Short mmCIF file of C-alpha atoms in Angstrom, two decimals:
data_model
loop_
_atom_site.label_atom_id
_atom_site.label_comp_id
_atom_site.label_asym_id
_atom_site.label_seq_id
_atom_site.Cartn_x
_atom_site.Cartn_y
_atom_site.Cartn_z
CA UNK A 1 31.39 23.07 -22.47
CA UNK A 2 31.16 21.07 -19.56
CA UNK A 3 34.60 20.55 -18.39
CA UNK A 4 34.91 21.08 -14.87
CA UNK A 5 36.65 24.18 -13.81
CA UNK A 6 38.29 23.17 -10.32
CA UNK A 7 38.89 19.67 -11.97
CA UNK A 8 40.47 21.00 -15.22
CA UNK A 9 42.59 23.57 -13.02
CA UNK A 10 44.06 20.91 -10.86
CA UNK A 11 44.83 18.51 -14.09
CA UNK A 12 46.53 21.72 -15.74
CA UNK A 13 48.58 22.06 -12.43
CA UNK A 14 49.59 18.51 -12.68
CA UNK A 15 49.91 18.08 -16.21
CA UNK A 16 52.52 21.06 -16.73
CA UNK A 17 56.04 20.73 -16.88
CA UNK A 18 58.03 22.11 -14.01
CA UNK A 19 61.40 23.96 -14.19
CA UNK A 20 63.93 21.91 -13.08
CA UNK A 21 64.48 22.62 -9.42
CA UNK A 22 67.25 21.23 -8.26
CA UNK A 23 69.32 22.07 -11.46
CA UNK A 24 67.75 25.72 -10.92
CA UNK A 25 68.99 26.33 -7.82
CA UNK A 26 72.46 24.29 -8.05
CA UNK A 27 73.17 27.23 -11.17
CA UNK A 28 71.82 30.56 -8.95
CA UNK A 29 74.62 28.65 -6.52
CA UNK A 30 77.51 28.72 -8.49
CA UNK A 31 76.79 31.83 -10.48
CA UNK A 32 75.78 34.00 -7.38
CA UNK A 33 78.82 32.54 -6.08
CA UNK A 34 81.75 33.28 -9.13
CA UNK A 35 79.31 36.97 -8.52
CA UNK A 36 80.09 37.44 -5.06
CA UNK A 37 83.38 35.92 -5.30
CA UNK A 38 84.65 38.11 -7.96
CA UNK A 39 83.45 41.29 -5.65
CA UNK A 40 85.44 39.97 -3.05
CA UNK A 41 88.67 39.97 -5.06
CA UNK A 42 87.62 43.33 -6.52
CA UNK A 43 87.52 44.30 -3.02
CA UNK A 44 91.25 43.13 -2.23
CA UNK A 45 92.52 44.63 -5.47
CA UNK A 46 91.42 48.07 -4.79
CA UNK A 47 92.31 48.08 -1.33
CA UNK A 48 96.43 46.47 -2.98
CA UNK A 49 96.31 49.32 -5.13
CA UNK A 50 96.12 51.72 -2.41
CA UNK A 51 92.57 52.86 -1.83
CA UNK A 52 91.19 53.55 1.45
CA UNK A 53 88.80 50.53 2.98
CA UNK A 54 85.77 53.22 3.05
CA UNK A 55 85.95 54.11 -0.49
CA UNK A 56 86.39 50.46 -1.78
CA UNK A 57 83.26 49.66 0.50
CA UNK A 58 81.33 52.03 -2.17
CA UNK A 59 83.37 51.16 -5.14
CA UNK A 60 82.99 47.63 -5.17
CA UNK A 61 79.26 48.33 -5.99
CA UNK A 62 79.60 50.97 -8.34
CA UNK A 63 81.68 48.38 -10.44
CA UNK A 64 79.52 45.39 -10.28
CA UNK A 65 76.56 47.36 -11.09
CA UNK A 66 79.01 49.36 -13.98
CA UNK A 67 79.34 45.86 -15.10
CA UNK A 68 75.98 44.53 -15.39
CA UNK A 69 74.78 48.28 -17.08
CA UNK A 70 77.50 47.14 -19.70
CA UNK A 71 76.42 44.00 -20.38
CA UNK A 72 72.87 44.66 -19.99
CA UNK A 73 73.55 47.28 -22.65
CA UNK A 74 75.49 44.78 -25.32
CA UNK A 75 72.92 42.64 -25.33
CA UNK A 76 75.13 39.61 -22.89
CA UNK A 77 73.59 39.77 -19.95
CA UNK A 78 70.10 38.00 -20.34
CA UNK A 79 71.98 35.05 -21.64
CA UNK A 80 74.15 34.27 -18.88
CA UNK A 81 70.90 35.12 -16.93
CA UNK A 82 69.07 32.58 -18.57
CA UNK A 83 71.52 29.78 -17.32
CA UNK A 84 72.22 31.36 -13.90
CA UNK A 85 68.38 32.47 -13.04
CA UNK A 86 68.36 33.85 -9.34
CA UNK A 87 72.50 33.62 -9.16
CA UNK A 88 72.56 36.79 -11.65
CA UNK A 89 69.14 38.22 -10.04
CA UNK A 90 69.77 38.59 -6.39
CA UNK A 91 72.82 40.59 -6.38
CA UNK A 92 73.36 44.25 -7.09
CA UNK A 93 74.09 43.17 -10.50
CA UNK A 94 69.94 42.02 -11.04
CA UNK A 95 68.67 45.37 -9.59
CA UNK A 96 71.16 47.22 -12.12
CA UNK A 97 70.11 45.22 -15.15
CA UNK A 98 66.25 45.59 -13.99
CA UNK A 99 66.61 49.49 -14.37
CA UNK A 100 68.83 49.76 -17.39
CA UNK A 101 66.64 47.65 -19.33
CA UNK A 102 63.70 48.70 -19.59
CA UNK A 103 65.30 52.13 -20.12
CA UNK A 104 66.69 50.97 -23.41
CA UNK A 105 63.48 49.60 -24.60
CA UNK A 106 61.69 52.43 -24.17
CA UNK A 107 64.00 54.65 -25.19
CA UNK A 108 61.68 55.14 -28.25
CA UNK A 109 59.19 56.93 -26.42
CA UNK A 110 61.40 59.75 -25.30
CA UNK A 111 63.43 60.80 -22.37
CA UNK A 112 60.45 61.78 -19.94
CA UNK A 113 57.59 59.32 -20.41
CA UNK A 114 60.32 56.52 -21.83
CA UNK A 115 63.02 56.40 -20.32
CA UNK A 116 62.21 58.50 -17.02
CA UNK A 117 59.27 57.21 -16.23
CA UNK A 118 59.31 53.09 -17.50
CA UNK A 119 62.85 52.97 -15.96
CA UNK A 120 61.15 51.93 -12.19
CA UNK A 121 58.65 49.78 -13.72
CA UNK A 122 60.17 46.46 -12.00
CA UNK A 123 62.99 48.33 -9.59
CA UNK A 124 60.25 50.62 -7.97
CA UNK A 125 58.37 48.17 -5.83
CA UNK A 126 62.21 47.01 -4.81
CA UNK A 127 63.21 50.46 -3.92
CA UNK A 128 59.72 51.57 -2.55
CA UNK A 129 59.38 47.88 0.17
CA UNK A 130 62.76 48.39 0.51
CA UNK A 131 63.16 51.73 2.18
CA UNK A 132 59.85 50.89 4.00
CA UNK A 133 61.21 47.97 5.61
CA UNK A 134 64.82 49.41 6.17
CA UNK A 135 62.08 51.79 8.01
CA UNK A 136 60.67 49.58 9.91
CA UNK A 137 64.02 47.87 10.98
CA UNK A 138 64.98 51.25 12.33
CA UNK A 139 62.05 51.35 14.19
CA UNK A 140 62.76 48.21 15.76
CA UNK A 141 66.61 48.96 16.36
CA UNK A 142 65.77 52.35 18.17
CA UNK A 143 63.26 50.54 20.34
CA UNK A 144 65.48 47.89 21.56
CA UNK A 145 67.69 50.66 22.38
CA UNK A 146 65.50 52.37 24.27
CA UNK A 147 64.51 49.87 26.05
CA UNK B 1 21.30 27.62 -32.83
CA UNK B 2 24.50 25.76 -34.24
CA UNK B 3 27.83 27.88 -35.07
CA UNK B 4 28.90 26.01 -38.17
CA UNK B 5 28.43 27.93 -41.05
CA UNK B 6 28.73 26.34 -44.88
CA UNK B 7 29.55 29.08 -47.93
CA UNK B 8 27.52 28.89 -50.16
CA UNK B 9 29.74 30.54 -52.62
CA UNK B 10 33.08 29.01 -51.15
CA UNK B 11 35.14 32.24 -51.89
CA UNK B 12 39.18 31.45 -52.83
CA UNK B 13 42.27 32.01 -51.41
CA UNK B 14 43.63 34.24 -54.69
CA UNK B 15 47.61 35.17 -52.77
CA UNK B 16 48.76 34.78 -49.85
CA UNK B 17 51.96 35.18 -48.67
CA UNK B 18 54.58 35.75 -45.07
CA UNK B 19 56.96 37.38 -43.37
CA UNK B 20 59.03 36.51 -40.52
CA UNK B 21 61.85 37.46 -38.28
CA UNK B 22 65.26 35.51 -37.38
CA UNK B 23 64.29 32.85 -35.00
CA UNK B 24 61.57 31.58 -36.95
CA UNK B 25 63.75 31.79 -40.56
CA UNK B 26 65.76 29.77 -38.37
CA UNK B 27 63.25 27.08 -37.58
CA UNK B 28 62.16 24.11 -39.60
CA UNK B 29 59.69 26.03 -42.09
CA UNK B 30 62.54 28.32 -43.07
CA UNK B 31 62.00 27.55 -47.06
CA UNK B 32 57.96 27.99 -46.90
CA UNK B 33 58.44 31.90 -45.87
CA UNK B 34 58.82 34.52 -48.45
CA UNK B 35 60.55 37.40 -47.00
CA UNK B 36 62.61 37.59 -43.44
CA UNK B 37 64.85 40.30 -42.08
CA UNK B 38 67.43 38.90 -39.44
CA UNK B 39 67.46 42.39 -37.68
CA UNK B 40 63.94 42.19 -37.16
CA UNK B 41 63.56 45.76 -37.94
CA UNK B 42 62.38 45.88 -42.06
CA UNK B 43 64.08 48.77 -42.00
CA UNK B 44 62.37 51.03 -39.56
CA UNK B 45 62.95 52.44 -36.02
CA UNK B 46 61.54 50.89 -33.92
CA UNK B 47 59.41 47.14 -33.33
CA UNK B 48 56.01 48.65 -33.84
CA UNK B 49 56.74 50.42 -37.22
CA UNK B 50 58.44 47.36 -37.65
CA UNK B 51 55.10 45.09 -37.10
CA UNK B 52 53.49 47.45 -39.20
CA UNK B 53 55.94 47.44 -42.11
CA UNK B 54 55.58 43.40 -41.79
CA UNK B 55 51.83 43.88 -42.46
CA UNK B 56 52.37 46.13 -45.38
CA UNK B 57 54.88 43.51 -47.23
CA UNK B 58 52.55 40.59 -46.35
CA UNK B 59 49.47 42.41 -47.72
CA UNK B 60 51.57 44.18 -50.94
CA UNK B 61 53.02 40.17 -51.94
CA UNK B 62 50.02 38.87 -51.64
CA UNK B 63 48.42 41.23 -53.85
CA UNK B 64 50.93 40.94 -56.49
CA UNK B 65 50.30 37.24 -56.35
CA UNK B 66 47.02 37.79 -56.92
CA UNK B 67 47.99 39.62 -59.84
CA UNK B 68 45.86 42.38 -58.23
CA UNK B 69 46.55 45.91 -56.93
CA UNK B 70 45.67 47.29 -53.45
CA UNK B 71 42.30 49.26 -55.17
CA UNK B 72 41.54 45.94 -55.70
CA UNK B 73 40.72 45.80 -52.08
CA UNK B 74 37.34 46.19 -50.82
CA UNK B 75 38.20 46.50 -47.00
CA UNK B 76 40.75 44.81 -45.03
CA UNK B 77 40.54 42.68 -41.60
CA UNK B 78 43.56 43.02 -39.72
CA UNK B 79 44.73 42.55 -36.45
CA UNK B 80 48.10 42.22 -33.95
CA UNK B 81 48.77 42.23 -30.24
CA UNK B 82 49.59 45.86 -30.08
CA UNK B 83 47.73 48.08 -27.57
CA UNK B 84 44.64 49.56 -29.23
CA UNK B 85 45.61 47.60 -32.37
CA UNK B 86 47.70 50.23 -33.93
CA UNK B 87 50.41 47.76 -35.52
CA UNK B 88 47.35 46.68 -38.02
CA UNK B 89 45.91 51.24 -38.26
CA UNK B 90 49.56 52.42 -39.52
CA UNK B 91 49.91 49.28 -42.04
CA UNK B 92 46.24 49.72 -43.30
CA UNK B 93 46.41 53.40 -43.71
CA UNK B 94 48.71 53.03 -46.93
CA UNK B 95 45.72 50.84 -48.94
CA UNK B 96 43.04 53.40 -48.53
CA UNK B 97 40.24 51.14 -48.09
CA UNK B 98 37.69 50.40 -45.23
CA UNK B 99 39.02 48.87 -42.71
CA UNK B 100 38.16 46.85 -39.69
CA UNK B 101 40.82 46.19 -36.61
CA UNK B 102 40.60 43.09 -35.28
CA UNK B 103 41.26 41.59 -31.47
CA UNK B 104 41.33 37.90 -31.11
CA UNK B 105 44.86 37.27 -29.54
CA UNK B 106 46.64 34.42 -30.98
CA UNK B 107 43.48 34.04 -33.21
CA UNK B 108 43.22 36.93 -35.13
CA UNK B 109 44.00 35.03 -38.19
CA UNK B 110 41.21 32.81 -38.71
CA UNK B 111 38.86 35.42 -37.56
CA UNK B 112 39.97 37.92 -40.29
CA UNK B 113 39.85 35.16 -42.65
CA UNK B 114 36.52 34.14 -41.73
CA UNK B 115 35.21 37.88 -42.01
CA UNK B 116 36.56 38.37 -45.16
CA UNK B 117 35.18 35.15 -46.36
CA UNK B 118 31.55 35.69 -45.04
CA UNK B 119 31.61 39.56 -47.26
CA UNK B 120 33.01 37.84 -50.05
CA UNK B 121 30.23 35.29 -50.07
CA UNK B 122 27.74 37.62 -49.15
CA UNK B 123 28.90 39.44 -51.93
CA UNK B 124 28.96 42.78 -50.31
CA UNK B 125 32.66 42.95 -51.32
CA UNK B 126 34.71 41.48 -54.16
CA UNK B 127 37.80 40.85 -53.36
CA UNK B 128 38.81 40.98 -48.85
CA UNK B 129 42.32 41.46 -47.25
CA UNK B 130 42.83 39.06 -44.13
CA UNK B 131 46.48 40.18 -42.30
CA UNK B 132 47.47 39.70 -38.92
CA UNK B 133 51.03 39.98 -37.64
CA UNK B 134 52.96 39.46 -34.04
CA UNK B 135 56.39 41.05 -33.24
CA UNK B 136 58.42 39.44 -30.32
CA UNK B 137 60.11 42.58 -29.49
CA UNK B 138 57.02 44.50 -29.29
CA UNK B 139 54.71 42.15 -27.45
CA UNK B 140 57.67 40.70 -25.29
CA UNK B 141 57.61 44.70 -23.88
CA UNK B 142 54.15 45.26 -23.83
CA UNK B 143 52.80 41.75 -21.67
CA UNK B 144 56.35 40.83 -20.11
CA UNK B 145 59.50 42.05 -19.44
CA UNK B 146 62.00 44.17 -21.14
CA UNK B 147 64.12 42.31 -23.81
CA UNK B 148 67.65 42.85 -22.35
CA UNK B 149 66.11 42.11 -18.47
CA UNK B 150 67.35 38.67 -17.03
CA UNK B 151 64.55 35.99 -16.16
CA UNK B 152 64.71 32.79 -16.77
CA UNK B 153 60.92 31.44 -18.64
CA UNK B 154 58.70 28.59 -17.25
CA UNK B 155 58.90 25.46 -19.40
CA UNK B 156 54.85 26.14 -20.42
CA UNK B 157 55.69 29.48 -21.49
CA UNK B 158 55.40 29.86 -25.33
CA UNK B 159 57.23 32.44 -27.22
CA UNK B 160 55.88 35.11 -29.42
CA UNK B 161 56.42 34.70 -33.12
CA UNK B 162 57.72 37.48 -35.06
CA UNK B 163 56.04 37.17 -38.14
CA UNK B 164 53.04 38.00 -40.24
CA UNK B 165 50.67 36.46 -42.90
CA UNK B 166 48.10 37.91 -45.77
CA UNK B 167 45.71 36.27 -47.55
CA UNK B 168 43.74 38.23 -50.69
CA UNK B 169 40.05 36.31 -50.74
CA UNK B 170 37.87 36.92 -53.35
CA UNK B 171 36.05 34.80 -56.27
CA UNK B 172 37.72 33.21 -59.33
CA UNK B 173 37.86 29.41 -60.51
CA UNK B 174 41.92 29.07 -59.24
CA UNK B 175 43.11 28.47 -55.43
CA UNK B 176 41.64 27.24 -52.32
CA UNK B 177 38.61 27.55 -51.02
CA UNK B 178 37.26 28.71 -47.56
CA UNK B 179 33.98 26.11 -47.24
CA UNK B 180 33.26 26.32 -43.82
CA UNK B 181 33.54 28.69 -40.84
CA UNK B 182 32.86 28.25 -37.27
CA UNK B 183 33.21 31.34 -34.94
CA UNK B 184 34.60 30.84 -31.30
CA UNK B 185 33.10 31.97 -28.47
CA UNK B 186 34.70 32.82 -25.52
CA UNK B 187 35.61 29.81 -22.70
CA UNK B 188 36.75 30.30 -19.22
CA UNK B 189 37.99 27.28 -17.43
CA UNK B 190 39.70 29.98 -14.42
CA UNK B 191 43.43 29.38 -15.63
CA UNK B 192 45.28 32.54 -14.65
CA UNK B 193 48.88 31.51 -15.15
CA UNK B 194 50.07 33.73 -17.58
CA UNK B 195 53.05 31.53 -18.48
CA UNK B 196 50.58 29.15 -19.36
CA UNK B 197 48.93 30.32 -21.99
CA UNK B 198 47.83 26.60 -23.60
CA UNK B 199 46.43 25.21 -20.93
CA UNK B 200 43.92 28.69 -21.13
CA UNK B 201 43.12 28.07 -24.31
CA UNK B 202 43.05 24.31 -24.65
CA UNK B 203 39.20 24.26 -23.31
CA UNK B 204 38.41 26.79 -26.31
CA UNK B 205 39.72 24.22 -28.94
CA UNK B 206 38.16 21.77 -27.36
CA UNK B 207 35.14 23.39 -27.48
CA UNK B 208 35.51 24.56 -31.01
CA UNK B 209 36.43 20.93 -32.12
CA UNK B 210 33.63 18.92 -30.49
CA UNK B 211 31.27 21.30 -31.85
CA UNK B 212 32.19 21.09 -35.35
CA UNK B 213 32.59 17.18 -35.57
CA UNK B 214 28.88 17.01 -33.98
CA UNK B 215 27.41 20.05 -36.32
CA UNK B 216 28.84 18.56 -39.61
CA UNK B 217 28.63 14.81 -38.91
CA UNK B 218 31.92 14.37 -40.48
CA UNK B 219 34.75 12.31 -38.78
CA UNK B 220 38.29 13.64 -38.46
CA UNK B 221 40.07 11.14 -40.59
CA UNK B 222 37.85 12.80 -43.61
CA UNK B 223 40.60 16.00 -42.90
CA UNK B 224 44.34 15.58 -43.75
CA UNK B 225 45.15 17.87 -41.14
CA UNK B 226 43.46 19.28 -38.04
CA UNK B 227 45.53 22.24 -37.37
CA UNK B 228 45.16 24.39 -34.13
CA UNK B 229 46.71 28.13 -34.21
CA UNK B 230 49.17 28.43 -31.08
CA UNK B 231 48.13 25.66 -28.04
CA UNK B 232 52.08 24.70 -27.79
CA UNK B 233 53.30 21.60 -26.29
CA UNK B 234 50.96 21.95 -23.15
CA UNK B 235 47.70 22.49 -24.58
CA UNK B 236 47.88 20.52 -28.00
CA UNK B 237 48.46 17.33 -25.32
CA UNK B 238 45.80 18.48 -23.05
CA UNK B 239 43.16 18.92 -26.54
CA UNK B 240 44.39 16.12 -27.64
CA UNK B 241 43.52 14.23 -24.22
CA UNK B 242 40.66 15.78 -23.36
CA UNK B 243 39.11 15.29 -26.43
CA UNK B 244 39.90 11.53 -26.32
CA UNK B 245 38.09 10.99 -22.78
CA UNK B 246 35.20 12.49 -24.61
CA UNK B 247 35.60 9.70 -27.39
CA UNK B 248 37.23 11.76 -30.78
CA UNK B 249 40.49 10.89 -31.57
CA UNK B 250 42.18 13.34 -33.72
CA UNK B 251 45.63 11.99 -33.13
CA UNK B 252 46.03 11.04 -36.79
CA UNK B 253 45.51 14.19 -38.37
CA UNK B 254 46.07 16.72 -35.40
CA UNK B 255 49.01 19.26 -35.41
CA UNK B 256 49.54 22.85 -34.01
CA UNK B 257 51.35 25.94 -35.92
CA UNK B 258 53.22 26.93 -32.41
CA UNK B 259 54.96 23.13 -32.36
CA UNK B 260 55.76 23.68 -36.22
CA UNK B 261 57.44 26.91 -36.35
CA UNK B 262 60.29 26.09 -34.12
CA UNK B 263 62.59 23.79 -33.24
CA UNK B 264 61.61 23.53 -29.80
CA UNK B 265 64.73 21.63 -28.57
CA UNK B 266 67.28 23.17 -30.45
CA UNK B 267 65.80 26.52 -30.75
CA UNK B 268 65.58 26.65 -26.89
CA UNK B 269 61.47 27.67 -27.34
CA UNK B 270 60.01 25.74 -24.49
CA UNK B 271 56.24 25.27 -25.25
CA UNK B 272 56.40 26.53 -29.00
CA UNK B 273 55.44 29.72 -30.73
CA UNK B 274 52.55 32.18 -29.81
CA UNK B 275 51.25 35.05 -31.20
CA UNK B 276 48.90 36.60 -33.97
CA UNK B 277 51.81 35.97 -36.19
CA UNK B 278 52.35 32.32 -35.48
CA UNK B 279 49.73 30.57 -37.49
CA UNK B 280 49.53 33.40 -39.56
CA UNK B 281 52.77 32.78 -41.10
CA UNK B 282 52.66 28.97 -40.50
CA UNK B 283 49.36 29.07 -42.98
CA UNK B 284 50.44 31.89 -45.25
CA UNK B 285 53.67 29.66 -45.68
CA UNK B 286 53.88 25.96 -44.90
CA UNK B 287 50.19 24.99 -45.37
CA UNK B 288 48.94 27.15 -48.46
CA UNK B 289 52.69 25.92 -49.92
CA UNK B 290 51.57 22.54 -49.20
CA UNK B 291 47.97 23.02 -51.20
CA UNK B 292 49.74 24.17 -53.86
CA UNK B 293 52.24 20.70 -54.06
CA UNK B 294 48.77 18.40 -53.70
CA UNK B 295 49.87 17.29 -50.63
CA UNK B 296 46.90 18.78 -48.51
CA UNK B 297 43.20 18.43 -49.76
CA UNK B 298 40.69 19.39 -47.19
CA UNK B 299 41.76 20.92 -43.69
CA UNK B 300 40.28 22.25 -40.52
CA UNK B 301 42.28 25.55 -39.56
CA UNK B 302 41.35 26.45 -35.71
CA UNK B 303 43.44 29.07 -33.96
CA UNK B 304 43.22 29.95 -30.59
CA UNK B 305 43.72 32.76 -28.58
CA UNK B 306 44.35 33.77 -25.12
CA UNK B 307 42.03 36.75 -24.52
CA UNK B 308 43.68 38.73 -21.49
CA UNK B 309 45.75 42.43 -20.77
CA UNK B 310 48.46 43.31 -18.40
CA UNK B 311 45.56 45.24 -15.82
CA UNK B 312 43.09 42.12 -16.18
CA UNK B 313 46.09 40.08 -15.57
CA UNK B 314 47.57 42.14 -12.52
CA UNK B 315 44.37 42.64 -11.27
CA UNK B 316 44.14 38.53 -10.78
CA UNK B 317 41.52 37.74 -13.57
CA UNK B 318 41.82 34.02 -15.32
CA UNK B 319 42.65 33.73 -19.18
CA UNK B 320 39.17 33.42 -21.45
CA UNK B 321 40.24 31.79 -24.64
CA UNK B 322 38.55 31.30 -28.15
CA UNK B 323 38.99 29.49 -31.23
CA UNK B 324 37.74 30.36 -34.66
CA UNK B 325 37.53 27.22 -36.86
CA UNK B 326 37.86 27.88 -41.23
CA UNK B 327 37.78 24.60 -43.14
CA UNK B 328 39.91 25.02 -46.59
CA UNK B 329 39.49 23.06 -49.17
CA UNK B 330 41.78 22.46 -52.09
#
């Protein structure tokens, strides 16, 4: 057929419809927001009932990413993702729901090769450039040091 | 050489019949389908058995519409999007009859329709099963993401029907008949966006369209209904265009099974449905329930299919696409 390729790829490019940007990123706003928000007043309510400011710096975490596991796990959590796109995805709470679920999916091909294994399939590149460059920024902080 | 091939011994649709999931029970052609399970499971353990068990029912009604039983069979084409076709080996093992897995993507249907047709009328078998099938759950694992993970899809991106479709061809003087096929072959116009799966397999149609009309000689308001598989929003407008500029208008007649199943707006489906289930189902229900009322005559059935894997697609390759062209006739 003799459509041309470089011609048919740009009027593909400009004939699809694009997510809606603005609306996009005004959502990943607000709902990263209400996210971080509600950590912050998790953070004053454990430290009102009594918890020592070290502990609470570890515990605010644990909940949030309790949180997302949970409603990864009942089936809520790609909804509200749908609406609040990169709000729900850059916090803790998108790396938690990344890990848990693909570990239920796969859950039918057993604990190893399922679960064990498929369980990294989007969170390993995060954790593997993520130590690597929390490498490299060590690097950099010990030079300056040095120096 | 031209690609159009006529039957001489048109063989007939004898049964047919579909099975879908919850979304598309939900959609618009929710009274053409005969059987749907709003767990999505059909009672089994998991999505793949529960492809395969989707096959199986298809196949099994279809049969008993036929008024025939599964020895009946002389082979069966099947095909789904599972890795190494298995979805289609578990269903087919239960009929004990040759068998031939098929791979066309999205447009597995028409090519297992065609293939049956083409034995039938060669007479090397009597009677041919044609079943594809597509299962959101297990596709959506396989070429995507995991179900429960939280992305947000592109507005080109097409969803994958759950759903499948049989057809029993073989001879008789009752039901509708499979006059002409037209195989695909495979077109590569270097789209590699995954989420934009129409626009890869728009140039296929295209190609499959404008060679029929100039093989046959026929003009497209002879059809009621020029119907392509899956192109979705995006590539049924950019067919539709494209074939325009190049001076056939199908407008009148043209529709597409992944803008039919779902209610695009309501249903929250983006570009439409997708899958080897999709027109499979639409067919098996809507259309053949349509032939039956004397409201459709003579149609063109093309469905299209977006011919890549997760390594081709990883490893940067574009999107081939085909489309296998059946004319029925009532």
């Amino acid at each position: 057929m003799d459509i041309n390729e470089k011609e048919y790829k740009e009027y593909c490019k400009k004939h699809a419809k694009h997510s809606p940007l603005i609306k996009d990123t005004l959502m990943a706003f607000l709902f990263g927001g209400l996210i971080c928000m509600a950590a912050e007043g998790l953070f004053e309510f454990y430290l009102y009932i009594g918890i020592a400011k070290e502990i609470v710096k570890t515990l605010v975490p644990i909940t949030l990413i309790f949180l997302s596991a949970l409603t990864t796990g009942i089936g809520i959590y790609d909804d509200l993702a749908k609406i609040a796109g990169a709000g729900t995805l850059v916090p803790i709470t998108g790396f938690a729901n990344a890990v848990v679920s693909p570990a239920i999916d796969d859950k039918s091909e057993g604990m190893i090769m399922g679960v064990g294994a498929k369980m990294f399939t989007i969170a390993g590149p995060v954790i593997v450039y993520g130590v690597l460059s929390s490498v490299i920024y060590g690097l950099i902080y010990w030079f300056v040091g040095v120096i | 050489m031209g690609r159009l091939i006529k039957l001489e011994n048109p063989p007939r649709i004898n049964g047919y019949a579909s099975v879908v999931g919850k979304r598309e029970h939900e959609g618009p052609l929710s009274a053409d389908f005969d059987v749907h399970d709003k767990s999505e499971k059909f009672g089994m353990d998991t999505w793949e058995k529960a492809e395969s068990e989707m096959q199986r029912m298809a196949l099994n009604l279809a049969l008993s519409k036929a008024k025939l039983s599964p020895d009946a069979l002389g082979a069966i084409f099947a095909g789904d999007l599972q890795n190494q076709c298995v979805g289609s080996v578990y269903a087919s093992e239960n009929f004990h009859t040759p068998y031939f897995g098929l791979y066309g993507a999205c447009s597995t249907f028409a090519e297992s329709i065609m293939l049956s047709a083409l034995f039938v009328s060669a007479g090397y078998f009597d009677i041919c099963g044609a079943v594809t099938s597509s299962h959101f759950c297990a596709a959506e694992r396989q070429y995507r993401f995991p179900l429960e993970y939280g992305g947000q899809r592109a507005p080109t991106a097409q969803r994958t029907v759950t759903g499948a479709g049989a057809m029993v061809i073989g001879g008789g003087n009752t039901g509708v008949k499979i006059t002409e096929v037209m195989p695909g072959r495979v077109v590569d116009k270097g789209i590699n966006d995954v989420n934009n799966m129409g626009a890869a397999m728009a140039p296929a149609a295209i190609d499959t369209i404008e060679s029929y009309f100039n093989e046959s000689g026929k003009s497209p308001t002879e059809f009621d209904l020029i119907l392509t598989g899956d192109l979705g929003a995006e590539g049924h407008s950019i067919t539709l265009e494209y074939l325009q500029k190049r001076g056939l208008d199908i407008a009148a007649v043209y529709s597409d099974c992944g803008l039919m199943i779902f209610n695009r707006k309501t249903q929250d489906m983006h570009s439409g449905g997708s899958g080897c289930g999709c027109s499979a189902s639409v067919v098996c229900g809507n259309i053949m329930k349509r032939f039956e009322k004397g409201t459709l005559h003579d149609i063109l059935y093309i469905a299209t299919g977006a011919l890549m894997s997760p390594s081709s697609l990883q490893q940067g390759l574009s999107i081939p696409g085909i489309a296998h062209l059946v004319r029925l006739e009532a």
